[in-house]
PDB file of C-alpha atoms in Angstrom:
ATOM      1  CA  GLN A 705      10.405  49.523 -27.170  1.00 87.00           C
ATOM      2  CA  GLN A 706       8.498  46.161 -26.954  1.00 94.00           C
ATOM      3  CA  TYR A 707       7.097  46.863 -30.358  1.00 96.00           C
ATOM      4  CA  LEU A 708      10.604  47.533 -31.840  1.00 95.00           C
ATOM      5  CA  LEU A 709      11.953  44.296 -30.249  1.00 95.00           C
ATOM      6  CA  ARG A 710       9.117  42.289 -31.588  1.00 96.00           C
ATOM      7  CA  CYS A 711       9.413  43.682 -35.232  1.00 96.00           C
ATOM      8  CA  ARG A 712      13.174  43.105 -35.165  1.00 97.00           C
ATOM      9  CA  MET A 713      12.887  39.456 -33.763  1.00 96.00           C
ATOM     10  CA  GLU A 714       9.989  38.550 -36.178  1.00 95.00           C
ATOM     11  CA  HIS A 715      11.858  39.922 -39.188  1.00 96.00           C
ATOM     12  CA  ALA A 716      15.070  37.953 -37.950  1.00 96.00           C
ATOM     13  CA  GLN A 717      13.147  34.892 -37.739  1.00 94.00           C
ATOM     14  CA  GLU A 718      11.779  35.323 -41.314  1.00 94.00           C
ATOM     15  CA  LEU A 719      15.255  36.052 -42.733  1.00 95.00           C
ATOM     16  CA  LEU A 720      16.795  32.962 -40.840  1.00 93.00           C
ATOM     17  CA  CYS A 721      14.201  30.597 -41.672  1.00 89.00           C
ATOM     18  CA  GLY A 722      12.534  31.836 -44.890  1.00 89.00           C
ATOM     19  CA  TYR A 723      15.435  33.148 -46.606  1.00 91.00           C
ATOM     20  CA  GLY A 724      18.376  31.160 -45.295  1.00 89.00           C
ATOM     21  CA  PHE A 725      20.388  34.107 -43.844  1.00 94.00           C
ATOM     22  CA  SER A 726      23.053  33.243 -41.491  1.00 94.00           C
ATOM     23  CA  PRO A 727      22.614  34.473 -37.923  1.00 95.00           C
ATOM     24  CA  GLY A 728      25.217  37.201 -38.514  1.00 96.00           C
ATOM     25  CA  GLU A 729      23.525  38.310 -41.583  1.00 96.00           C
ATOM     26  CA  ALA A 730      20.253  38.333 -39.843  1.00 97.00           C
ATOM     27  CA  ALA A 731      21.548  40.213 -36.779  1.00 97.00           C
ATOM     28  CA  LEU A 732      23.041  43.101 -39.278  1.00 97.00           C
ATOM     29  CA  ALA A 733      19.933  43.190 -41.255  1.00 97.00           C
ATOM     30  CA  VAL A 734      17.850  43.906 -38.142  1.00 97.00           C
ATOM     31  CA  GLY A 735      20.007  46.455 -36.585  1.00 96.00           C
ATOM     32  CA  TYR A 736      22.220  44.488 -34.250  1.00 97.00           C
ATOM     33  CA  PRO A 737      25.996  45.047 -35.089  1.00 95.00           C
ATOM     34  CA  ASP A 738      26.859  42.634 -32.322  1.00 96.00           C
ATOM     35  CA  ILE A 739      25.888  39.085 -33.071  1.00 95.00           C
ATOM     36  CA  PHE A 740      26.224  37.931 -29.571  1.00 96.00           C
ATOM     37  CA  ALA A 741      23.738  40.582 -28.186  1.00 97.00           C
ATOM     38  CA  PHE A 742      21.415  39.538 -31.139  1.00 97.00           C
ATOM     39  CA  SER A 743      21.697  35.934 -30.279  1.00 97.00           C
ATOM     40  CA  ARG A 744      20.987  36.533 -26.566  1.00 97.00           C
ATOM     41  CA  MET A 745      17.906  38.531 -27.356  1.00 97.00           C
ATOM     42  CA  PHE A 746      16.657  36.024 -29.880  1.00 96.00           C
ATOM     43  CA  LYS A 747      16.942  33.179 -27.493  1.00 96.00           C
ATOM     44  CA  ARG A 748      15.352  35.328 -24.789  1.00 96.00           C
ATOM     45  CA  TYR A 749      12.377  36.213 -27.143  1.00 95.00           C
ATOM     46  CA  TYR A 750      11.934  32.784 -28.809  1.00 93.00           C
ATOM     47  CA  GLY A 751      13.457  30.502 -26.326  1.00 93.00           C
ATOM     48  CA  VAL A 752      15.846  28.881 -28.900  1.00 93.00           C
ATOM     49  CA  SER A 753      18.966  30.102 -30.350  1.00 94.00           C
ATOM     50  CA  PRO A 754      19.062  31.633 -34.099  1.00 94.00           C
ATOM     51  CA  THR A 755      21.239  28.755 -35.280  1.00 91.00           C
ATOM     52  CA  ARG A 756      18.877  26.074 -33.684  1.00 90.00           C
ATOM     53  CA  ALA A 757      15.900  27.926 -35.158  1.00 87.00           C
ATOM     54  CA  LYS A 758      17.514  27.751 -38.547  1.00 81.00           C
ATOM     55  CA  ILE A 759      18.639  24.157 -38.274  1.00 79.00           C
ATOM     56  CA  LYS A 760      15.093  23.135 -37.328  1.00 72.00           C
ATOM     57  CA  ARG A 761      13.722  25.012 -40.329  1.00 65.00           C
ATOM     58  CA  LYS A 762      15.959  23.143 -42.595  1.00 62.00           C
ATOM     59  CA  SER A 763      14.597  19.791 -41.267  1.00 62.00           C
ATOM     60  CA  ASP A 764      11.106  21.179 -42.375  1.00 51.00           C
ATOM     61  CA  VAL A 765       9.804  22.040 -38.844  1.00 50.00           C
ATOM     62  CA  GLY A 766       8.605  25.604 -38.468  1.00 53.00           C
ATOM     63  CA  LEU A 767       9.887  27.748 -35.601  1.00 55.00           C
ATOM     64  CA  SER A 768       6.302  27.698 -34.196  1.00 58.00           C
ATOM     65  CA  ASN A 769       6.431  23.904 -33.881  1.00 60.00           C
ATOM     66  CA  ILE A 770       9.842  24.124 -32.130  1.00 58.00           C
ATOM     67  CA  LEU A 771       8.419  26.497 -29.633  1.00 59.00           C
ATOM     68  CA  ASP A 772       5.065  24.275 -29.234  1.00 59.00           C
ATOM     69  CA  ASN A 773       7.449  21.287 -28.542  1.00 59.00           C
ATOM     70  CA  GLU A 774       9.572  22.872 -26.038  1.00 57.00           C
ATOM     71  CA  LEU A 775       6.988  24.837 -24.300  1.00 55.00           C
ATOM     72  CA  ASN A 776       4.670  21.827 -23.972  1.00 54.00           C
ATOM     73  CA  GLY A 777       7.262  19.142 -23.044  1.00 54.00           C
ATOM     74  CA  GLY A 778       7.386  17.740 -26.593  1.00 52.00           C
ATOM     75  CA  LYS A 779       3.496  17.195 -26.558  1.00 51.00           C
ATOM     76  CA  PRO A 780       1.676  18.838 -29.629  1.00 50.00           C
ATOM     77  CA  MET A 781      -0.627  21.795 -28.640  1.00 46.00           C
ATOM     78  CA  LYS A 782      -4.434  21.052 -28.725  1.00 50.00           C
ATOM     79  CA  GLY A 783      -5.657  22.146 -32.137  1.00 48.00           C
ATOM     80  CA  SER A 784      -2.400  21.732 -33.934  1.00 44.00           C
ATOM     81  CA  HIS A 785      -2.332  19.636 -37.220  1.00 46.00           C
ATOM     82  CA  ARG A 786       0.274  17.168 -36.770  1.00 40.00           C
TER      83      ARG A 786
END
């Protein structure tokens, strides 16, 4: 079950940030017919909403950088190249 969740969320993140899918399109593509359930699960998994992840990607910041900043209080992690 965890493996399936990880696969779905990673694929959804790729569709949102790499291919410009809307959250609704990404939800359907990874098997969530209910966008609200998808959004809750995405936020629980990544700590940011699908919309926020996509907006941040548009500003040329990767999802991993968003997560780094939020998890570390806005401070870059050691070894990051920023």
